[in-house]
Short mmCIF file of C-alpha atoms and ligand atoms in Angstrom, two decimals:
data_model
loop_
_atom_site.label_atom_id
_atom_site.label_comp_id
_atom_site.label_asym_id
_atom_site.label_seq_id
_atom_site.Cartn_x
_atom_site.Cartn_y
_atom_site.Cartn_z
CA UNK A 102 9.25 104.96 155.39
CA UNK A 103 12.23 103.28 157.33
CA UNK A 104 11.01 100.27 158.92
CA UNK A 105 12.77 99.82 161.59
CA UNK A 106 13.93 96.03 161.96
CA UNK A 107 17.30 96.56 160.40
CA UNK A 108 19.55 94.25 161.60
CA UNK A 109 17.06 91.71 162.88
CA UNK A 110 16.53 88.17 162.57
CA UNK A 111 13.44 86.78 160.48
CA UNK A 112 12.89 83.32 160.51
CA UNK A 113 10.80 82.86 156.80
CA UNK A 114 9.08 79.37 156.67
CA UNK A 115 8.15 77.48 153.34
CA UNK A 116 10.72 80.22 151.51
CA UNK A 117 12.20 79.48 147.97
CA UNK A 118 9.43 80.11 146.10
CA UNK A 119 5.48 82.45 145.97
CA UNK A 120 4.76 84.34 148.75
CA UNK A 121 7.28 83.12 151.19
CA UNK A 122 10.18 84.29 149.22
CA UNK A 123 8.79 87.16 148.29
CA UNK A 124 7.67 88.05 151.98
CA UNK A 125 11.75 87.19 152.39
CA UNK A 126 12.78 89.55 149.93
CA UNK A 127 11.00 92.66 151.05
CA UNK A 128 12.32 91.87 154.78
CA UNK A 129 15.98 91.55 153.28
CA UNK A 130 15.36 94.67 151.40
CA UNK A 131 14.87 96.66 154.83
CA UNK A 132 17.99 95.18 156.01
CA UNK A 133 16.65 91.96 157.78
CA UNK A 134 18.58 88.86 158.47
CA UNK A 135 16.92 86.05 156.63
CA UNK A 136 16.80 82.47 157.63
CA UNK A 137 14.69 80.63 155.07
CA UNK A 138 13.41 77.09 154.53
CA UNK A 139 11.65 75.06 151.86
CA UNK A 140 11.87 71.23 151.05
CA UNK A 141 13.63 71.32 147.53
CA UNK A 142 17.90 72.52 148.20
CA UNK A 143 18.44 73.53 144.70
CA UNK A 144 15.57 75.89 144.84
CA UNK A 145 16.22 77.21 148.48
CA UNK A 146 19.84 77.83 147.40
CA UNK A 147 18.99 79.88 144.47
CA UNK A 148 16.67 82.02 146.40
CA UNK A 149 19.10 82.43 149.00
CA UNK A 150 21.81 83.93 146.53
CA UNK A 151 18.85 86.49 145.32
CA UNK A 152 18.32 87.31 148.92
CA UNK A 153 21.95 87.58 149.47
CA UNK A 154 22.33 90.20 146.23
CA UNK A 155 19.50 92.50 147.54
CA UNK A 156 21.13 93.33 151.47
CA UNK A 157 24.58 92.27 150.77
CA UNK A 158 25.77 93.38 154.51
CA UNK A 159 23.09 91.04 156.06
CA UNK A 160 23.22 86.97 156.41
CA UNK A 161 21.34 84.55 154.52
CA UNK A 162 21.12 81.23 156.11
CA UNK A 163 19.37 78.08 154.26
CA UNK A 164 17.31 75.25 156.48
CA UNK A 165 16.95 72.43 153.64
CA UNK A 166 13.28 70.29 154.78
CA UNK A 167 9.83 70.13 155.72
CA UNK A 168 8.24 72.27 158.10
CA UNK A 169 6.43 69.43 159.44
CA UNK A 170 9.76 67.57 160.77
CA UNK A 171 10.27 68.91 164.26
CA UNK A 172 14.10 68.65 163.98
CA UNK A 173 13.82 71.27 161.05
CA UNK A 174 11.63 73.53 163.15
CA UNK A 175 14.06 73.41 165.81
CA UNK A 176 17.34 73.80 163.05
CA UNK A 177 15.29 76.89 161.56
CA UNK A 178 14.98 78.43 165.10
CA UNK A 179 18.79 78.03 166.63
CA UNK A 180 19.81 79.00 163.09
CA UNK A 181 19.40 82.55 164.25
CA UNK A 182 21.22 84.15 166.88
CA UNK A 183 18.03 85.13 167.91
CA UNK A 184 14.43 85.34 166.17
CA UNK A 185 12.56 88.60 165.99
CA UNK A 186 10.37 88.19 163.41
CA UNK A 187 8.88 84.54 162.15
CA UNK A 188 6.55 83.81 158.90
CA UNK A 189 4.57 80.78 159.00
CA UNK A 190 4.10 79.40 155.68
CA UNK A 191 3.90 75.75 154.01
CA UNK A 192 2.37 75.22 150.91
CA UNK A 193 -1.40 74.74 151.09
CA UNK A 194 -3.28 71.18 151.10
CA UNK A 195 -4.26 70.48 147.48
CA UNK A 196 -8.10 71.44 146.41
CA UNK A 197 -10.13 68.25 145.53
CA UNK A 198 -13.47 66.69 146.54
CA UNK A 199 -14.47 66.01 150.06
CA UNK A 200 -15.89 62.82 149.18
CA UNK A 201 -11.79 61.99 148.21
CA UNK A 202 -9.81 63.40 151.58
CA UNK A 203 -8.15 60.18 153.48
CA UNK A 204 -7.86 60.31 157.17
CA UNK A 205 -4.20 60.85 156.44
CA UNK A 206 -4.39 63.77 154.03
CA UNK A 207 -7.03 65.78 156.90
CA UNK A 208 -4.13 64.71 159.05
CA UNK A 209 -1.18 65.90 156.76
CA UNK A 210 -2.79 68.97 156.18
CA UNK A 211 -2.98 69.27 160.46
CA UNK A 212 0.11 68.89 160.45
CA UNK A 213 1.33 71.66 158.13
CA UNK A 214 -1.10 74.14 158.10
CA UNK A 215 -1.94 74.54 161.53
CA UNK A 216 0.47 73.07 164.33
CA UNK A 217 3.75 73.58 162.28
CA UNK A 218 2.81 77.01 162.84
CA UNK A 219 1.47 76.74 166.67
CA UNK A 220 4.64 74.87 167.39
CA UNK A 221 7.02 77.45 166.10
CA UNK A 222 4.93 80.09 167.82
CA UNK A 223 5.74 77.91 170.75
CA UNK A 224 9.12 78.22 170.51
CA UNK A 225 9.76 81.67 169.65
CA UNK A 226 7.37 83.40 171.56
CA UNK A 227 8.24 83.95 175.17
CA UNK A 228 11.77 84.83 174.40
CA UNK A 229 10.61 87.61 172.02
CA UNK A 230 8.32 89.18 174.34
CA UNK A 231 11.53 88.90 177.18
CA UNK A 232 13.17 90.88 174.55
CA UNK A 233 10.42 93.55 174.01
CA UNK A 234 9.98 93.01 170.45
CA UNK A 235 8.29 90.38 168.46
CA UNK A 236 6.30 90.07 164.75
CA UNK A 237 5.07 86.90 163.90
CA UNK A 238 2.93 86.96 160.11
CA UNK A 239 1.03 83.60 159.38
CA UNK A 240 -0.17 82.94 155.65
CA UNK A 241 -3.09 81.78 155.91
CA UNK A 242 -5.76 82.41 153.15
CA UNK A 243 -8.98 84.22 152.25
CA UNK A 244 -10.85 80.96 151.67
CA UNK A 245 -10.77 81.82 155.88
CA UNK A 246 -13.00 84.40 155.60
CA UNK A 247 -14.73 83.63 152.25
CA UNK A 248 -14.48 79.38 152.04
CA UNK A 249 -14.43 77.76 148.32
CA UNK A 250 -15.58 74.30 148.72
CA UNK A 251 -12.80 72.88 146.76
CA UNK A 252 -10.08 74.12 149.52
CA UNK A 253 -11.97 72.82 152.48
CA UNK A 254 -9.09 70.42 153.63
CA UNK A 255 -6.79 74.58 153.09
CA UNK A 256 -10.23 76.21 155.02
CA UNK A 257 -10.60 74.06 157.99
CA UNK A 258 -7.26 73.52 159.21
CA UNK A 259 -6.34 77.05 158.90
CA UNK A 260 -9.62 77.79 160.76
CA UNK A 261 -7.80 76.09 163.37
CA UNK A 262 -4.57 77.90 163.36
CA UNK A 263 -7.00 81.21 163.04
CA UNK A 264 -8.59 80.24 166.48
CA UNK A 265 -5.60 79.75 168.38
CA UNK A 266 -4.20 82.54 167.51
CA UNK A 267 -7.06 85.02 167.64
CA UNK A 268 -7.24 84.24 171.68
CA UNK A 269 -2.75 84.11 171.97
CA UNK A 270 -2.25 87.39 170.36
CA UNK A 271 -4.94 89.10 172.85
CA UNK A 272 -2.53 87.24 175.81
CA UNK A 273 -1.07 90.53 177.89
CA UNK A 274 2.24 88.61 177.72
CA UNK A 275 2.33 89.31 174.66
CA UNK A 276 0.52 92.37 173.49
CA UNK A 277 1.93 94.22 176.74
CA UNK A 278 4.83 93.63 175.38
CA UNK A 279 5.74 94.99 172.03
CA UNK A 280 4.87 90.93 170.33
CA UNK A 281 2.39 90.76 167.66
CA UNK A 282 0.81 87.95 165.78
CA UNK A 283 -1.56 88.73 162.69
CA UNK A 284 -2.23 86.72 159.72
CA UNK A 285 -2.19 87.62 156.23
CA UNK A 286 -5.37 86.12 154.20
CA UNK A 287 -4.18 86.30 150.42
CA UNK A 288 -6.74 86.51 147.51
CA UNK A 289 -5.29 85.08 144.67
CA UNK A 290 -1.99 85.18 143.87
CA UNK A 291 0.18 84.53 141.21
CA UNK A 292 2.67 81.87 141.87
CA UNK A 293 2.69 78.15 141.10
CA UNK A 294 0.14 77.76 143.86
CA UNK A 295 -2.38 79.59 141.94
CA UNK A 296 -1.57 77.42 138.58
CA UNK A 297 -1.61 73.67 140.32
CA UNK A 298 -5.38 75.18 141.67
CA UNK A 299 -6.06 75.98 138.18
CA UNK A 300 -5.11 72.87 136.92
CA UNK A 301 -6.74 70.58 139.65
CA UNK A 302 -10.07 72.46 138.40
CA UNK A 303 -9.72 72.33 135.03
CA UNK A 304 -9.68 68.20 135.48
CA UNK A 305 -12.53 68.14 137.66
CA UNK A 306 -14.59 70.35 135.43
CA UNK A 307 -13.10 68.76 132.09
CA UNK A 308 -12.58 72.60 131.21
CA UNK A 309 -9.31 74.50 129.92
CA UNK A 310 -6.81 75.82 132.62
CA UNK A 311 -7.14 79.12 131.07
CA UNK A 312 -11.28 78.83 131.04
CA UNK A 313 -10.52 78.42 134.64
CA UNK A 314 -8.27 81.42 135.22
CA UNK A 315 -10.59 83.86 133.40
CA UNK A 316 -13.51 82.41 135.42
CA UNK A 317 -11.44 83.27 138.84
CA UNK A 318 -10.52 86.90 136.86
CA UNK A 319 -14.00 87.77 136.75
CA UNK A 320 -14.47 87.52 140.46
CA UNK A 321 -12.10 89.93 141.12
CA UNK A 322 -12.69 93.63 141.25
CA UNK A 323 -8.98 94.49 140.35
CA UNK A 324 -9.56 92.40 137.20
CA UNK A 325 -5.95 90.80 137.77
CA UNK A 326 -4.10 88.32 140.06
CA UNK A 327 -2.21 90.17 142.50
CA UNK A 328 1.35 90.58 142.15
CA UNK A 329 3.77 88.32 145.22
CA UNK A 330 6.01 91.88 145.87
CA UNK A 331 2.09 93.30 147.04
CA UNK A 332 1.61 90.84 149.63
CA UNK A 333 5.21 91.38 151.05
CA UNK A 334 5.12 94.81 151.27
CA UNK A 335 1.76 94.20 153.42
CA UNK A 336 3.66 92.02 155.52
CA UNK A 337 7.10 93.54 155.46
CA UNK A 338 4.50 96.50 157.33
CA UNK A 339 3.05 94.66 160.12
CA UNK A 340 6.29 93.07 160.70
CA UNK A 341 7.53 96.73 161.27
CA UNK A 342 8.17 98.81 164.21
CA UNK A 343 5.51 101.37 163.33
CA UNK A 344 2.79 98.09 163.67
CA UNK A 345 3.49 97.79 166.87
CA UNK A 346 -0.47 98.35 167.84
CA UNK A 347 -1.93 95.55 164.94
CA UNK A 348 -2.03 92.61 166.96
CA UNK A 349 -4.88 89.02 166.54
CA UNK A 350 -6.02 90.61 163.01
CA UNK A 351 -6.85 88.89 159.75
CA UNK A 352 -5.78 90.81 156.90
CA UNK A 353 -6.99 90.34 153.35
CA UNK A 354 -5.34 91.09 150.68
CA UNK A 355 -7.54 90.01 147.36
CA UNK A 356 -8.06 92.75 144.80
CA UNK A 357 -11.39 93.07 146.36
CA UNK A 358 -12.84 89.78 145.87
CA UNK A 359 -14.46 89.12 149.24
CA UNK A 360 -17.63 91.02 148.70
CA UNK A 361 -18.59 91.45 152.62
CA UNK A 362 -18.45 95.12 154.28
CA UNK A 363 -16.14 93.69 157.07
P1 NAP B 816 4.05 78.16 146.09
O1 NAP B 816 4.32 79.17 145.02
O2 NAP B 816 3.67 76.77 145.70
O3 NAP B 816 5.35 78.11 147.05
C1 NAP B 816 5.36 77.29 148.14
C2 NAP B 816 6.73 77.36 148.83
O4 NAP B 816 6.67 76.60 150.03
C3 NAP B 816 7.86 76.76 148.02
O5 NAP B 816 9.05 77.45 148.34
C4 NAP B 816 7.92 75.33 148.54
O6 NAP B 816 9.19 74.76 148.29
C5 NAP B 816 7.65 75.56 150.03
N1 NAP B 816 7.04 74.46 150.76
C6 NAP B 816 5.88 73.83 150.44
N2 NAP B 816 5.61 72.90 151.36
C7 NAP B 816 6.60 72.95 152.28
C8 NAP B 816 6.85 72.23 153.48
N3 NAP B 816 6.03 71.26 153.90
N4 NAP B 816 7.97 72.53 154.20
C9 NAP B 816 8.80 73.50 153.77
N5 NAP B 816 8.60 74.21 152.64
C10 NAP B 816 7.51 73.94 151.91
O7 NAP B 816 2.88 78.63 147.05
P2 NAP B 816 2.29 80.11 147.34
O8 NAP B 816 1.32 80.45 146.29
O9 NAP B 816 3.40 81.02 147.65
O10 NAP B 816 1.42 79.83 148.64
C11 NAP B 816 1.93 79.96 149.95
C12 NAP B 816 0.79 79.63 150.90
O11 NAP B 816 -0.28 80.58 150.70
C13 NAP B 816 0.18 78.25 150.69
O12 NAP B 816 -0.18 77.69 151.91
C14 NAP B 816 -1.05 78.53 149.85
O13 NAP B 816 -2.03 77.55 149.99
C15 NAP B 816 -1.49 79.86 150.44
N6 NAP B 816 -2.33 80.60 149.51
C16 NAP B 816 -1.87 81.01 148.32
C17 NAP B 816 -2.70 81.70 147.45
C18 NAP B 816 -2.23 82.19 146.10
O14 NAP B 816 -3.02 82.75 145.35
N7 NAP B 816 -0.98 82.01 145.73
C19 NAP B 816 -4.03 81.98 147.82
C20 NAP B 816 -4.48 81.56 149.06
C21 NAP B 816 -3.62 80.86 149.91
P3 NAP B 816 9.42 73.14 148.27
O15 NAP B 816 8.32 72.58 147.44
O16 NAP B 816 10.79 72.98 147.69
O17 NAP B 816 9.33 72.72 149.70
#
């Protein structure tokens, strides 16, 4: 299936690594325009030369810093000549033990997991609905729908972001208007993410790392992690031309793990 979106800009948050790159890759690979951004140059560099490799013809454009810094927002943004397409994504507040969260870590993870998002929303959104054409994807995660108490710092704060959105995507402005906004809930993934929350539990439980993994397997009706390129192509979808009628929906993508009917 052709996409659509060649030759139009994505803006790909939080980018050089996981499921930002790979949500990167999979737009490159339909002929998107990448601008992508993570803290670590080195990193973002390399990724950018993969990028680069897979849709030769297209630009690749590096943003070096955090998403939290307004003045890298706003370099991420005028980086492209225009933005069609943006993926919010930062990494994820670390798991621990609510007794433990500071006032400045629930405010840190504010910060990046729910209004570095609404604020580049903000920014993007009137002009793409001007322009008839609009895809914004947030990462979020299925501890949204299905909370671990470990992640609550990752499940509140995201809540947030959830909320806003869920009443801004329903906005006529926007929906009228060929400009979507959905969010992409992932199970569990295979990336360093995954391994730092396997790590921070096996500490807390004084278990292996592995113990940990195989206890996480065995919650999951796949009966394996899921593989980055699986969440991209989800996303690389909705941010297509044929998804122009998903708009304000939470998508999971988990292997089967949340055991609800809806
Ligand atoms: P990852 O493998 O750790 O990659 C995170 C990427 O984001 C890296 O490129 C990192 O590069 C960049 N980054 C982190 N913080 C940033 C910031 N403040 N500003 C700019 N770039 C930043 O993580 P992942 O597994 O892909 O996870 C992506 C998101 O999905 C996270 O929010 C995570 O909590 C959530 N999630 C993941 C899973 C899973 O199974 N993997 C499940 C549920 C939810 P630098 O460090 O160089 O900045």
């Amino acid at each position: 299936m052709d996409l659509g979106i060649r030759g139009k800009w994505a803006v790909v948050c939080a980018a050089s690594k996981g499921l930002g790159y790979s949500c990167a890759q999979a737009l490159a690979d339909e002929g998107v325009n990448i601008v992508i951004n993570a803290r670590g140059a080195p990193d973002l560099e390399a990724a950018a030369q993969r990028l680069k490799l897979r849709n030769p013809e297209g630009e690749v454009i590096t943003v070096v810093g955090d998403i939290t810094d307004s003045s890298i927002r706003q370099a991420l943004v005028d980086a492209a000549p225009q933005v069609d397409i943006l993926i919010n994504n930062a990494g994820g507040p670390k798991p621990g033990n609510f007794r433990e969260w500071t006032d400045q870590e629930w405010r840190a993870a504010i910060d990046t997991n729910m209004l570095a998002p609404i604020e580049l929303i903000k920014s993007v959104i009137d002009s793409m609905a001007g322009r008839g054409f609009g895809r914004i994807i947030n990462i979020t995660s299925g501890a949204v729908k299905a909370p671990l108490d470990a992640l609550g710092l990752s499940t509140s704060v995201r809540c947030g972001l959830t909320g806003f959105v869920a009443g801004l995507a329903r906005q006529k402005d926007f929906a009228s208007r060929n400009t979507t906004i959905n969010n992409i809930l992932p199970g569990a993934f295979k990336t360093e993410r995954l391994e730092n929350t396997f790590q921070v539990a096996a500490e807390r439980s004084g278990k292996t790392v592995n113990a940990m993994a195989e206890s996480r397997l065995a919650t999951i009706p796949a009966g394996r992690f899921g593989d980055p390129a699986e969440f991209a192509a989800l996303c690389a979808f909705l941010c297509s031309h044929q998804a122009a009628y998903v708009t304000g929906q939470n998508i999971l993508i988990d292997g089967g793990a949340y055991p609800g009917i809806f």
